[in-house]
mmCIF file of N, CA, C and O in Angstrom:
data_model
loop_
_atom_site.group_PDB
_atom_site.id
_atom_site.type_symbol
_atom_site.label_atom_id
_atom_site.label_comp_id
_atom_site.label_asym_id
_atom_site.label_seq_id
_atom_site.Cartn_x
_atom_site.Cartn_y
_atom_site.Cartn_z
ATOM 1 N N UNK H 1 10.906 0.910 0.928
ATOM 2 C CA UNK H 1 9.870 0.451 1.235
ATOM 3 C C UNK H 1 8.596 1.464 0.361
ATOM 4 O O UNK H 1 7.928 1.213 -0.347
ATOM 5 N N UNK H 2 8.852 2.539 0.903
ATOM 6 C CA UNK H 2 7.883 3.514 0.624
ATOM 7 C C UNK H 2 8.237 4.585 -0.431
ATOM 8 O O UNK H 2 7.652 5.462 -0.732
ATOM 9 N N UNK H 3 9.514 4.559 -0.989
ATOM 10 C CA UNK H 3 9.984 5.344 -1.941
ATOM 11 C C UNK H 3 9.073 5.476 -3.120
ATOM 12 O O UNK H 3 8.831 6.654 -3.634
ATOM 13 N N UNK H 4 8.786 4.302 -3.772
ATOM 14 C CA UNK H 4 8.096 4.037 -5.057
ATOM 15 C C UNK H 4 6.707 5.018 -4.844
ATOM 16 O O UNK H 4 5.922 5.869 -5.597
ATOM 17 N N UNK H 5 5.720 4.770 -3.405
ATOM 18 C CA UNK H 5 4.458 5.228 -3.521
ATOM 19 C C UNK H 5 4.550 6.666 -3.413
ATOM 20 O O UNK H 5 3.792 7.434 -3.837
ATOM 21 N N UNK H 6 5.966 7.233 -2.300
ATOM 22 C CA UNK H 6 5.731 8.577 -2.163
ATOM 23 C C UNK H 6 6.013 9.347 -3.335
ATOM 24 O O UNK H 6 5.564 10.314 -3.842
ATOM 25 N N UNK H 7 7.131 8.682 -4.294
ATOM 26 C CA UNK H 7 7.171 9.293 -5.651
ATOM 27 C C UNK H 7 6.291 9.179 -6.676
ATOM 28 O O UNK H 7 5.982 10.489 -7.317
ATOM 29 N N UNK H 8 5.162 8.394 -6.443
ATOM 30 C CA UNK H 8 4.172 8.421 -7.381
ATOM 31 C C UNK H 8 2.869 9.071 -6.736
ATOM 32 O O UNK H 8 1.976 9.317 -7.288
ATOM 33 N N UNK H 9 3.031 9.967 -5.504
ATOM 34 C CA UNK H 9 2.332 10.911 -5.095
ATOM 35 C C UNK H 9 1.300 10.387 -4.047
ATOM 36 O O UNK H 9 0.204 11.033 -3.590
ATOM 37 N N UNK H 10 1.798 9.250 -3.310
ATOM 38 C CA UNK H 10 0.935 8.618 -2.494
ATOM 39 C C UNK H 10 0.956 9.756 -1.093
ATOM 40 O O UNK H 10 1.611 10.054 -0.599
ATOM 41 N N UNK H 11 -0.426 9.628 -0.391
ATOM 42 C CA UNK H 11 -0.525 10.292 0.666
ATOM 43 C C UNK H 11 -0.390 9.461 2.156
ATOM 44 O O UNK H 11 -0.327 9.756 3.128
ATOM 45 N N UNK H 12 -0.284 8.293 1.706
ATOM 46 C CA UNK H 12 -0.278 7.041 2.653
ATOM 47 C C UNK H 12 1.047 6.241 2.095
ATOM 48 O O UNK H 12 0.639 5.089 1.867
ATOM 49 N N UNK H 13 2.192 6.615 1.937
ATOM 50 C CA UNK H 13 3.196 5.715 1.597
ATOM 51 C C UNK H 13 3.352 4.249 2.114
ATOM 52 O O UNK H 13 3.438 3.289 1.363
ATOM 53 N N UNK H 14 3.426 4.232 3.271
ATOM 54 C CA UNK H 14 3.624 3.004 4.080
ATOM 55 C C UNK H 14 2.284 1.802 3.844
ATOM 56 O O UNK H 14 2.740 0.689 3.267
ATOM 57 N N UNK H 15 1.447 2.237 4.131
ATOM 58 C CA UNK H 15 0.213 1.193 3.873
ATOM 59 C C UNK H 15 -0.141 0.830 2.373
ATOM 60 O O UNK H 15 -0.146 -0.333 1.973
ATOM 61 N N UNK H 16 0.524 1.894 1.382
ATOM 62 C CA UNK H 16 0.380 1.684 0.091
ATOM 63 C C UNK H 16 1.380 0.889 -0.242
ATOM 64 O O UNK H 16 1.267 0.020 -1.417
ATOM 65 N N UNK H 17 2.957 0.941 0.149
ATOM 66 C CA UNK H 17 3.937 0.012 0.028
ATOM 67 C C UNK H 17 3.315 -1.294 0.288
ATOM 68 O O UNK H 17 3.678 -2.354 -0.512
ATOM 69 N N UNK H 18 2.634 -1.333 1.288
ATOM 70 C CA UNK H 18 1.971 -2.768 2.003
ATOM 71 C C UNK H 18 1.313 -3.542 0.948
ATOM 72 O O UNK H 18 1.338 -4.544 0.531
ATOM 73 N N UNK H 19 0.470 -2.716 0.423
ATOM 74 C CA UNK H 19 -0.338 -3.093 -0.667
ATOM 75 C C UNK H 19 0.217 -3.770 -1.840
ATOM 76 O O UNK H 19 -0.293 -4.746 -2.576
ATOM 77 N N UNK H 20 0.990 -2.938 -2.240
ATOM 78 C CA UNK H 20 2.127 -3.209 -3.452
ATOM 79 C C UNK H 20 2.748 -4.639 -3.225
ATOM 80 O O UNK H 20 2.799 -5.235 -4.305
ATOM 81 N N UNK H 21 3.168 -4.806 -2.070
ATOM 82 C CA UNK H 21 3.931 -5.979 -1.481
ATOM 83 C C UNK H 21 2.810 -7.002 -1.747
ATOM 84 O O UNK H 21 2.884 -8.312 -2.273
ATOM 85 N N UNK H 22 1.876 -6.915 -1.356
ATOM 86 C CA UNK H 22 0.692 -8.075 -1.084
ATOM 87 C C UNK H 22 0.225 -8.175 -2.552
ATOM 88 O O UNK H 22 -0.177 -9.474 -3.139
ATOM 89 N N UNK H 23 0.204 -7.382 -3.485
ATOM 90 C CA UNK H 23 -0.426 -7.644 -4.770
ATOM 91 C C UNK H 23 0.731 -8.109 -5.662
ATOM 92 O O UNK H 23 0.327 -9.272 -6.248
ATOM 93 N N UNK H 24 1.872 -8.018 -5.492
ATOM 94 C CA UNK H 24 3.059 -8.976 -6.032
ATOM 95 C C UNK H 24 3.020 -10.012 -5.314
ATOM 96 O O UNK H 24 3.422 -10.981 -6.233
ATOM 97 N N UNK H 25 2.952 -10.441 -3.972
ATOM 98 C CA UNK H 25 2.850 -11.794 -3.545
ATOM 99 C C UNK H 25 1.807 -12.566 -4.184
ATOM 100 O O UNK H 25 1.729 -13.644 -4.633
ATOM 101 N N UNK H 26 0.820 -11.945 -4.425
ATOM 102 C CA UNK H 26 -0.571 -12.497 -4.762
ATOM 103 C C UNK H 26 -0.027 -13.057 -6.478
ATOM 104 O O UNK H 26 -0.566 -13.977 -6.912
ATOM 105 N N UNK H 27 0.297 -11.921 -7.414
ATOM 106 C CA UNK H 27 0.712 -12.779 -8.531
ATOM 107 C C UNK H 27 1.638 -13.276 -8.997
ATOM 108 O O UNK H 27 1.514 -14.359 -9.234
ATOM 109 N N UNK H 28 2.638 -13.379 -7.796
ATOM 110 C CA UNK H 28 3.366 -14.397 -7.674
ATOM 111 C C UNK H 28 2.711 -15.758 -7.416
ATOM 112 O O UNK H 28 3.124 -17.027 -8.031
ATOM 113 N N UNK H 29 1.901 -15.928 -6.360
ATOM 114 C CA UNK H 29 1.667 -17.242 -6.004
ATOM 115 C C UNK H 29 0.473 -17.706 -7.013
ATOM 116 O O UNK H 29 0.386 -18.642 -7.558
ATOM 117 N N UNK H 30 -0.114 -16.633 -7.771
ATOM 118 C CA UNK H 30 -1.117 -16.994 -8.828
ATOM 119 C C UNK H 30 -0.330 -17.520 -9.717
ATOM 120 O O UNK H 30 -0.743 -18.431 -10.606
ATOM 121 N N UNK H 31 0.787 -17.198 -10.285
ATOM 122 C CA UNK H 31 1.379 -17.565 -11.294
ATOM 123 C C UNK H 31 1.973 -19.071 -10.876
ATOM 124 O O UNK H 31 2.261 -19.742 -11.699
ATOM 125 N N UNK H 32 2.789 -19.415 -9.944
ATOM 126 C CA UNK H 32 3.433 -20.328 -9.657
ATOM 127 C C UNK H 32 2.375 -21.589 -9.084
ATOM 128 O O UNK H 32 2.414 -22.765 -9.150
ATOM 129 N N UNK H 33 1.191 -21.251 -8.452
ATOM 130 C CA UNK H 33 0.075 -22.037 -7.841
ATOM 131 C C UNK H 33 -1.018 -22.287 -8.864
ATOM 132 O O UNK H 33 -1.751 -23.230 -9.069
ATOM 133 N N UNK H 34 -1.085 -21.204 -9.836
ATOM 134 C CA UNK H 34 -2.104 -21.470 -10.856
ATOM 135 C C UNK H 34 -3.419 -21.100 -10.671
ATOM 136 O O UNK H 34 -4.508 -21.371 -11.120
ATOM 137 N N UNK H 35 -3.680 -20.480 -9.511
ATOM 138 C CA UNK H 35 -4.812 -19.481 -9.125
ATOM 139 C C UNK H 35 -5.268 -18.862 -10.085
ATOM 140 O O UNK H 35 -4.631 -17.695 -10.829
ATOM 141 N N UNK H 36 -6.726 -18.432 -9.946
ATOM 142 C CA UNK H 36 -7.386 -17.388 -10.763
ATOM 143 C C UNK H 36 -7.393 -17.189 -12.140
ATOM 144 O O UNK H 36 -7.965 -16.542 -12.749
ATOM 145 N N UNK H 37 -6.565 -18.036 -12.774
ATOM 146 C CA UNK H 37 -6.305 -17.901 -14.295
ATOM 147 C C UNK H 37 -6.391 -19.020 -14.902
ATOM 148 O O UNK H 37 -5.551 -20.061 -14.345
ATOM 149 N N UNK H 38 -6.880 -19.457 -15.984
ATOM 150 C CA UNK H 38 -6.517 -20.755 -16.824
ATOM 151 C C UNK H 38 -5.282 -20.593 -17.820
ATOM 152 O O UNK H 38 -4.986 -21.246 -18.354
ATOM 153 N N UNK H 39 -4.836 -19.204 -18.117
ATOM 154 C CA UNK H 39 -3.706 -18.919 -18.815
ATOM 155 C C UNK H 39 -2.975 -17.611 -18.380
ATOM 156 O O UNK H 39 -3.426 -17.198 -17.375
ATOM 157 N N UNK H 40 -1.744 -17.675 -18.559
ATOM 158 C CA UNK H 40 -0.862 -16.882 -18.035
ATOM 159 C C UNK H 40 -1.330 -15.449 -18.759
ATOM 160 O O UNK H 40 -1.233 -15.356 -19.928
ATOM 161 N N UNK H 41 -1.660 -14.576 -17.911
ATOM 162 C CA UNK H 41 -1.949 -13.202 -18.436
ATOM 163 C C UNK H 41 -0.787 -12.559 -19.218
ATOM 164 O O UNK H 41 0.573 -12.817 -19.116
ATOM 165 N N UNK H 42 -1.130 -11.677 -20.447
ATOM 166 C CA UNK H 42 -0.135 -11.126 -21.197
ATOM 167 C C UNK H 42 0.621 -9.960 -20.194
ATOM 168 O O UNK H 42 0.072 -9.922 -19.545
ATOM 169 N N UNK H 43 1.726 -9.769 -20.662
ATOM 170 C CA UNK H 43 2.474 -8.665 -20.134
ATOM 171 C C UNK H 43 1.719 -7.277 -20.429
ATOM 172 O O UNK H 43 1.858 -6.810 -19.374
ATOM 173 N N UNK H 44 0.728 -7.022 -21.165
ATOM 174 C CA UNK H 44 -0.183 -6.004 -21.286
ATOM 175 C C UNK H 44 -0.911 -6.200 -20.084
ATOM 176 O O UNK H 44 -1.336 -5.001 -19.592
ATOM 177 N N UNK H 45 -1.823 -7.160 -19.908
ATOM 178 C CA UNK H 45 -2.405 -7.196 -18.786
ATOM 179 C C UNK H 45 -1.981 -7.108 -17.502
ATOM 180 O O UNK H 45 -2.583 -6.610 -16.323
ATOM 181 N N UNK H 46 -0.608 -7.579 -17.132
ATOM 182 C CA UNK H 46 0.129 -7.439 -15.994
ATOM 183 C C UNK H 46 0.511 -5.982 -15.635
ATOM 184 O O UNK H 46 0.004 -5.548 -14.623
ATOM 185 N N UNK H 47 0.824 -5.377 -17.005
ATOM 186 C CA UNK H 47 1.027 -3.696 -16.791
ATOM 187 C C UNK H 47 -0.038 -3.230 -16.620
ATOM 188 O O UNK H 47 -0.255 -1.927 -15.843
ATOM 189 N N UNK H 48 -1.287 -3.232 -17.029
ATOM 190 C CA UNK H 48 -2.501 -2.634 -16.703
ATOM 191 C C UNK H 48 -2.894 -2.676 -15.247
ATOM 192 O O UNK H 48 -3.243 -1.998 -14.854
ATOM 193 N N UNK H 49 -2.691 -4.060 -14.873
ATOM 194 C CA UNK H 49 -3.255 -4.471 -13.573
ATOM 195 C C UNK H 49 -2.236 -3.576 -12.469
ATOM 196 O O UNK H 49 -2.799 -2.910 -11.495
ATOM 197 N N UNK H 50 -0.689 -3.316 -12.710
ATOM 198 C CA UNK H 50 0.017 -2.925 -11.695
ATOM 199 C C UNK H 50 -0.396 -1.141 -11.914
ATOM 200 O O UNK H 50 -0.283 -0.583 -10.883
ATOM 201 N N UNK H 51 -0.493 -0.681 -13.337
ATOM 202 C CA UNK H 51 -0.783 0.725 -13.459
ATOM 203 C C UNK H 51 -2.232 1.222 -12.806
ATOM 204 O O UNK H 51 -2.115 2.056 -12.107
ATOM 205 N N UNK H 52 -3.366 0.256 -12.657
ATOM 206 C CA UNK H 52 -4.373 0.577 -12.019
ATOM 207 C C UNK H 52 -4.243 0.767 -10.294
ATOM 208 O O UNK H 52 -4.650 1.616 -9.690
ATOM 209 N N UNK H 53 -3.347 -0.306 -9.992
ATOM 210 C CA UNK H 53 -2.969 -0.084 -8.609
ATOM 211 C C UNK H 53 -2.204 1.077 -8.095
ATOM 212 O O UNK H 53 -2.394 1.817 -7.434
ATOM 213 N N UNK H 54 -1.415 1.459 -9.029
ATOM 214 C CA UNK H 54 -0.498 2.599 -8.802
ATOM 215 C C UNK H 54 -1.302 3.889 -8.884
ATOM 216 O O UNK H 54 -1.354 4.625 -7.846
ATOM 217 N N UNK H 55 -2.017 4.028 -9.971
ATOM 218 C CA UNK H 55 -2.737 5.178 -10.097
ATOM 219 C C UNK H 55 -3.857 5.452 -8.995
ATOM 220 O O UNK H 55 -4.198 6.672 -8.892
ATOM 221 N N UNK H 56 -4.219 4.345 -8.416
ATOM 222 C CA UNK H 56 -5.479 4.736 -7.313
ATOM 223 C C UNK H 56 -4.670 5.155 -6.185
ATOM 224 O O UNK H 56 -5.059 6.004 -5.173
ATOM 225 N N UNK H 57 -3.395 4.657 -6.206
ATOM 226 C CA UNK H 57 -2.763 5.430 -4.687
ATOM 227 C C UNK H 57 -3.003 7.045 -4.597
ATOM 228 O O UNK H 57 -3.134 7.225 -3.234
ATOM 229 N N UNK H 58 -2.501 7.846 -5.405
ATOM 230 C CA UNK H 58 -2.363 9.102 -5.133
ATOM 231 C C UNK H 58 -3.655 10.002 -5.462
ATOM 232 O O UNK H 58 -4.034 10.790 -4.982
ATOM 233 N N UNK H 59 -5.039 8.967 -5.537
ATOM 234 C CA UNK H 59 -6.071 9.562 -5.547
ATOM 235 C C UNK H 59 -6.318 10.179 -6.682
ATOM 236 O O UNK H 59 -7.189 11.044 -6.791
ATOM 237 N N UNK H 60 -5.739 9.952 -7.903
ATOM 238 C CA UNK H 60 -6.091 10.506 -9.322
ATOM 239 C C UNK H 60 -7.413 10.200 -9.994
ATOM 240 O O UNK H 60 -7.785 8.868 -9.791
#
């Protein structure tokens, strides 16, 4: 669970892993329940969102 944030340079892999799981759960809920978006985000938008989350973890 903590390997990906640690490999990305996280100084706090466990809470960052939990944040990633929460983000993924939120995206899944949003896509299945239709919350927050009137249209399905593009692959590019989803990648950007994920990259922003991961880039912020190591404090870059």
